[in-house]
Coordinates of N, CA, C and O in Angstrom, one line a residue:
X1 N -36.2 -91.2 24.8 CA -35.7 -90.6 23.7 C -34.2 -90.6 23.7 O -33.7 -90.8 24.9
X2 N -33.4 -90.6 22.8 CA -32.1 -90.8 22.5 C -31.6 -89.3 21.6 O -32.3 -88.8 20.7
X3 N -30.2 -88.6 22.2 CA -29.8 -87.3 22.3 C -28.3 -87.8 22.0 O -27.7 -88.7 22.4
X4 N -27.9 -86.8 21.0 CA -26.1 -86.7 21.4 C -25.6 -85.3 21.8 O -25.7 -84.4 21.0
X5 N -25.3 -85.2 22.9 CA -24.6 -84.2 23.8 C -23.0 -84.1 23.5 O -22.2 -84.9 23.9
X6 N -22.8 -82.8 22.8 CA -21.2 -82.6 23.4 C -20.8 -82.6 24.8 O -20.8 -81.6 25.4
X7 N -20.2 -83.7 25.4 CA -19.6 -83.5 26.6 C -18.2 -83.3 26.9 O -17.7 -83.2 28.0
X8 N -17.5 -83.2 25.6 CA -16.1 -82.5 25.7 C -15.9 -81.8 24.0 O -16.3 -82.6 23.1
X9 N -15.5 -80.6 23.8 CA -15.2 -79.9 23.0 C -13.5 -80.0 22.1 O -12.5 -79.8 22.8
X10 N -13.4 -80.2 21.0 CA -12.1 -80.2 20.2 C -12.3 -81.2 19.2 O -11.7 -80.8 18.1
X11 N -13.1 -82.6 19.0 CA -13.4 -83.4 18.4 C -14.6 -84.3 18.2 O -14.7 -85.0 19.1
X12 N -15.3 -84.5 17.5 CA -16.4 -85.3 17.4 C -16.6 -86.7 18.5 O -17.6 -87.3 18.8
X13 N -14.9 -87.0 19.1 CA -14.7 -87.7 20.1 C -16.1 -87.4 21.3 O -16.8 -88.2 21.9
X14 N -16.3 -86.0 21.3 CA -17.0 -85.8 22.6 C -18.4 -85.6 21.9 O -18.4 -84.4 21.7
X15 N -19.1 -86.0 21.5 CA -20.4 -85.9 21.0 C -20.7 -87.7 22.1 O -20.0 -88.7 22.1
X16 N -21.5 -87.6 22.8 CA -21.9 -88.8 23.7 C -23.7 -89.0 23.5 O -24.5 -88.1 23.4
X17 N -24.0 -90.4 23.5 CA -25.3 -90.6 23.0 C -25.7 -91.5 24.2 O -25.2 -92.6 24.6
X18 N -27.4 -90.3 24.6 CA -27.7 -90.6 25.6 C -28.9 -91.2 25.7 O -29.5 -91.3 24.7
X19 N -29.3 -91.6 26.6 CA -31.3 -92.1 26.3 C -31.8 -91.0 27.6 O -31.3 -90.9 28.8
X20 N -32.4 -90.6 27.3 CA -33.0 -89.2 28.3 C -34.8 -89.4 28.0 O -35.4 -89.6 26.9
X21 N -35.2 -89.1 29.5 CA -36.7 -88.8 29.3 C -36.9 -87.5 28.6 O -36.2 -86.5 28.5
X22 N -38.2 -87.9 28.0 CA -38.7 -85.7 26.7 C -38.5 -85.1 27.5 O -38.6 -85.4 28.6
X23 N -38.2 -84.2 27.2 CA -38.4 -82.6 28.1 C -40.1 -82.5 28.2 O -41.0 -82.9 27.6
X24 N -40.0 -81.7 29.5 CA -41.4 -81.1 29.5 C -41.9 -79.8 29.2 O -41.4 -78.7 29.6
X25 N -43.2 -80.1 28.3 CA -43.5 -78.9 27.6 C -43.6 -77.7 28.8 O -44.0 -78.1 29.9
X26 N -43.3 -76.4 28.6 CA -43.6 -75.0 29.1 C -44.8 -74.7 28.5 O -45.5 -75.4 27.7
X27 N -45.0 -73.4 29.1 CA -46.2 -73.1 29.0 C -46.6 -72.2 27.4 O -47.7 -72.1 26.9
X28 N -45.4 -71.8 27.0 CA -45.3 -71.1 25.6 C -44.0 -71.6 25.2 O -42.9 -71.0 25.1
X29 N -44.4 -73.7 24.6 CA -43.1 -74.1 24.3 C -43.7 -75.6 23.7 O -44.5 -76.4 24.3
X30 N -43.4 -75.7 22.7 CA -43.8 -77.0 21.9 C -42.4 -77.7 22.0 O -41.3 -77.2 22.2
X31 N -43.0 -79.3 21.7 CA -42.3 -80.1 21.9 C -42.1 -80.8 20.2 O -43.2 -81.0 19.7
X32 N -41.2 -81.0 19.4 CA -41.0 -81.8 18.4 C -40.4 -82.9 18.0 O -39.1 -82.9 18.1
X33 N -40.9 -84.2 17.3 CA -40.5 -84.9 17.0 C -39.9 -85.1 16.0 O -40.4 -85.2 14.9
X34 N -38.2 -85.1 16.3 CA -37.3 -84.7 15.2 C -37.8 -85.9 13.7 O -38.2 -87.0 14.2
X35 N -37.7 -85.9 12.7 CA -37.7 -86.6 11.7 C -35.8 -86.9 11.1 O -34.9 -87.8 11.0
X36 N -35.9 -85.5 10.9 CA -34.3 -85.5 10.1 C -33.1 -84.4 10.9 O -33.4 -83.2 11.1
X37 N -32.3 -84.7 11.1 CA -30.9 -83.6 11.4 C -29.9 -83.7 10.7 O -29.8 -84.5 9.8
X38 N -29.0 -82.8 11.2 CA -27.7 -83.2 10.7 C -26.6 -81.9 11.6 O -26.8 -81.0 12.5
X39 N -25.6 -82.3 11.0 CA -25.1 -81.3 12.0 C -24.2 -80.6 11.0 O -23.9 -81.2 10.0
X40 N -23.8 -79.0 11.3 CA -23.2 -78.2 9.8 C -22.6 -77.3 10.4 O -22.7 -77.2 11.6
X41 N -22.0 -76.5 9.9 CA -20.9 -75.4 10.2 C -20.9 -75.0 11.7 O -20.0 -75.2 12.5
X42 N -22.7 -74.2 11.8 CA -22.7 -73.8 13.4 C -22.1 -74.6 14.2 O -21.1 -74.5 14.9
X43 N -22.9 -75.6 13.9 CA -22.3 -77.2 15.2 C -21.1 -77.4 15.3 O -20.6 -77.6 16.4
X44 N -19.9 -77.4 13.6 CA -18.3 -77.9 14.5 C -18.2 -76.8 14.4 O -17.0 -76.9 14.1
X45 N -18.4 -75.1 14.5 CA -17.7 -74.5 14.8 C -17.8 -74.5 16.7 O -16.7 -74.7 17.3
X46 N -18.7 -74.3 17.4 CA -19.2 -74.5 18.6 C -18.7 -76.0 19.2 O -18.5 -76.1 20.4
X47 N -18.5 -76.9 18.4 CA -17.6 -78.2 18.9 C -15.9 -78.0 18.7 O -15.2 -78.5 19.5
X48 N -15.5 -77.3 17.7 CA -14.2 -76.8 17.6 C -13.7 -75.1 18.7 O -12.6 -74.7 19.1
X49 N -15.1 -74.8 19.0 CA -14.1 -73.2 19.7 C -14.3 -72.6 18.9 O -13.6 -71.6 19.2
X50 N -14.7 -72.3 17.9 CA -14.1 -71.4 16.7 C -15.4 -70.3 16.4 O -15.2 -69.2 15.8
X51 N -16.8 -70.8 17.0 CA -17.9 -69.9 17.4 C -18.1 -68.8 18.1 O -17.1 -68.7 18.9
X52 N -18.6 -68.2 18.1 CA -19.0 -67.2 18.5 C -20.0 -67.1 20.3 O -20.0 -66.4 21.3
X53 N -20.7 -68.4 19.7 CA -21.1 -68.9 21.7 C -19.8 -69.4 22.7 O -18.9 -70.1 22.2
X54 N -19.9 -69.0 23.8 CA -19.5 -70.2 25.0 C -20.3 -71.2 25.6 O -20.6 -71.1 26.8
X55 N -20.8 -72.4 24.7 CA -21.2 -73.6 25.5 C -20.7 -74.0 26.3 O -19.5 -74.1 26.6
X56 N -22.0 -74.6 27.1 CA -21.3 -75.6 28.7 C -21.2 -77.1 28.0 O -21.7 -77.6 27.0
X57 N -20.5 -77.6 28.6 CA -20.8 -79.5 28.2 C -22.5 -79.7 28.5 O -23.2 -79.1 29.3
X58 N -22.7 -80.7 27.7 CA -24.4 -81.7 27.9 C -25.0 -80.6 26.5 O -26.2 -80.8 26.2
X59 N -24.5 -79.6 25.7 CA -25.2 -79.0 24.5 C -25.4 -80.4 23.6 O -24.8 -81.4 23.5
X60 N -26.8 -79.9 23.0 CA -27.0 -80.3 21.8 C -26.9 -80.1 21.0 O -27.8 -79.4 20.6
X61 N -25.9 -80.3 19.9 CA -25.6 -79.5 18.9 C -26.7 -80.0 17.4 O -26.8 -80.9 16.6
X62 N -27.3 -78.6 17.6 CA -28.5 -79.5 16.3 C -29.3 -78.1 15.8 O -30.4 -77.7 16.1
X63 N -28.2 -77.3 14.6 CA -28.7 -76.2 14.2 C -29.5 -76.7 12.8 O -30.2 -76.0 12.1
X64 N -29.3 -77.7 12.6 CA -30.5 -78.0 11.1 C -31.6 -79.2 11.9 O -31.1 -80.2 12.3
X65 N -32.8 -79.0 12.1 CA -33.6 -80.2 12.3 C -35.1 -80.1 11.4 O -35.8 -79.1 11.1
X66 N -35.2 -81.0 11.3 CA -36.9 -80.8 10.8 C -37.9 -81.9 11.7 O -37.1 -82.7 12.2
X67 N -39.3 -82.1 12.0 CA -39.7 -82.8 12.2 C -41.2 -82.3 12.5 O -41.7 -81.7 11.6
X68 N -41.8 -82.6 13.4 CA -43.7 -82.3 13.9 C -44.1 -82.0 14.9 O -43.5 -82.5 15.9
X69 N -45.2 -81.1 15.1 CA -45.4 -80.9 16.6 C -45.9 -81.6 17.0 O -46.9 -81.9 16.3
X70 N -45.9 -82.4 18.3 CA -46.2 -83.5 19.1 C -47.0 -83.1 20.2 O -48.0 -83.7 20.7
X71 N -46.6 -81.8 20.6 CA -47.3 -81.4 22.1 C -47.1 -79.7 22.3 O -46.2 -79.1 21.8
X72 N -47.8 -79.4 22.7 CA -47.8 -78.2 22.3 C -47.9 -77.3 23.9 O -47.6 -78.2 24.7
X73 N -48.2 -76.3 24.5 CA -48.2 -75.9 26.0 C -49.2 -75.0 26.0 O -49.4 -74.6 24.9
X74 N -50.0 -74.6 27.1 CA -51.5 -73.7 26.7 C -51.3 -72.5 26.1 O -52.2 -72.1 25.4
X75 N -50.1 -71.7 26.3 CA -50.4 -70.4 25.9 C -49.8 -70.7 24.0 O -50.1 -69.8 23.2
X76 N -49.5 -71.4 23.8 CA -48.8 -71.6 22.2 C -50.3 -71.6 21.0 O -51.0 -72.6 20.8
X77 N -50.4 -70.8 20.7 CA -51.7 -70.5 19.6 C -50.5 -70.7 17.9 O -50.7 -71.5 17.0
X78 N -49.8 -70.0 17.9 CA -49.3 -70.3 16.1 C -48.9 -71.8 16.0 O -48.3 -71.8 14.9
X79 N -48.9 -72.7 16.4 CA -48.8 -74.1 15.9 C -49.7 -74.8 16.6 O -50.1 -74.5 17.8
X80 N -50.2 -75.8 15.7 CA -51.0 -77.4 16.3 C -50.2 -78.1 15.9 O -49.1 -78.0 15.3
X81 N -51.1 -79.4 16.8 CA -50.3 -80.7 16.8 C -50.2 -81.4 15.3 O -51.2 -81.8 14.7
X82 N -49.3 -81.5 14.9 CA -49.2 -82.3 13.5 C -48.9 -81.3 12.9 O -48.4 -81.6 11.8
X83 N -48.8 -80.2 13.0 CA -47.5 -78.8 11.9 C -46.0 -79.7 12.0 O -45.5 -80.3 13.0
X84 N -45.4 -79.4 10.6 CA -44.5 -79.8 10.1 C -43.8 -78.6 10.5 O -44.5 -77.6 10.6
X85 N -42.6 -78.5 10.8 CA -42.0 -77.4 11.5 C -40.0 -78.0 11.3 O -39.5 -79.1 11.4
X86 N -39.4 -76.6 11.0 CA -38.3 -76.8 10.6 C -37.4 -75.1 11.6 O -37.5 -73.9 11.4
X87 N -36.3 -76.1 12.8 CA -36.0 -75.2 13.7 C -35.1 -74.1 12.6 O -35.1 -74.3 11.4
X88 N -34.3 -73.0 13.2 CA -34.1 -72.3 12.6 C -32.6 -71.1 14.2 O -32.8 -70.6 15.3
X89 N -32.1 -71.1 13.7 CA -31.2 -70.6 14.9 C -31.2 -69.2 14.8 O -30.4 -68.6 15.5
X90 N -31.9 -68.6 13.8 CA -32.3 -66.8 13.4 C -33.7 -66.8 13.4 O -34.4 -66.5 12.4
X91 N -34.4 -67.3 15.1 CA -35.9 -66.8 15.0 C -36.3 -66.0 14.6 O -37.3 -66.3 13.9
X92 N -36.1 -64.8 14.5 CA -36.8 -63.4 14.2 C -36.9 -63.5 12.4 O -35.8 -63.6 11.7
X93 N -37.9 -63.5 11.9 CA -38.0 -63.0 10.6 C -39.2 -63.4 9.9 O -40.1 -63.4 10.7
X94 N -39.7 -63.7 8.7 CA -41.1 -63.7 8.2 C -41.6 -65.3 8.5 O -41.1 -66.4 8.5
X95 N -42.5 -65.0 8.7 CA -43.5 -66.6 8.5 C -43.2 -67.3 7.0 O -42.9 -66.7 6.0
X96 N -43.4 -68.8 7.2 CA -44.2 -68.8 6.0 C -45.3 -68.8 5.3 O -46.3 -68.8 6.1
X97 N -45.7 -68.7 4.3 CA -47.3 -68.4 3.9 C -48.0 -69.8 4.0 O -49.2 -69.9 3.7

């Protein structure tokens, strides 16, 4: 799989594109195949300093993604494989219907 990692913060200069094996699923942790991203406010503010986090270098900066569940981990019961799923950087709040 192929990733862009901030590895230096101030300019889009440090956004670096990597080829990395998947992560491995946990035990209450699905894995997704991104379809679409982009990157938007949260991202240059956290690439500019101007955020509210302190990131380390190797972040991913990817607060809009959409894509599908691919793999899923034994204790994960609210998704199957093939849900269409769109991350969200304010987990807590309602389902959709």
């Amino acid at each position: 799989m192929f990733s862009y990692r901030l590895e230096r913060f101030g300019s889009l200069d440090g956004l670096t594109l990597r080829e990395e094996s998947p992560p491995r699923v946990g035990r209450n942790q699905v894995l997704i195949k991104v379809r679409a991203c982009s990157l938007n406010y949260r991202d240059l503010a956290i690439l500019h300093g101007t955020g509210t986090l302190s990131p380390r270098p190797g972040l991913i900066p990817l607060s809009d993604g959409v894509g599908e569940v691919v793999e899923k981990g034994e204790a994960v019961s609210l998704f199957n494989l093939g849900d269409r799923v769109a991350g969200s950087f304010f987990p807590i709040g309602q389902q959709a219907p």
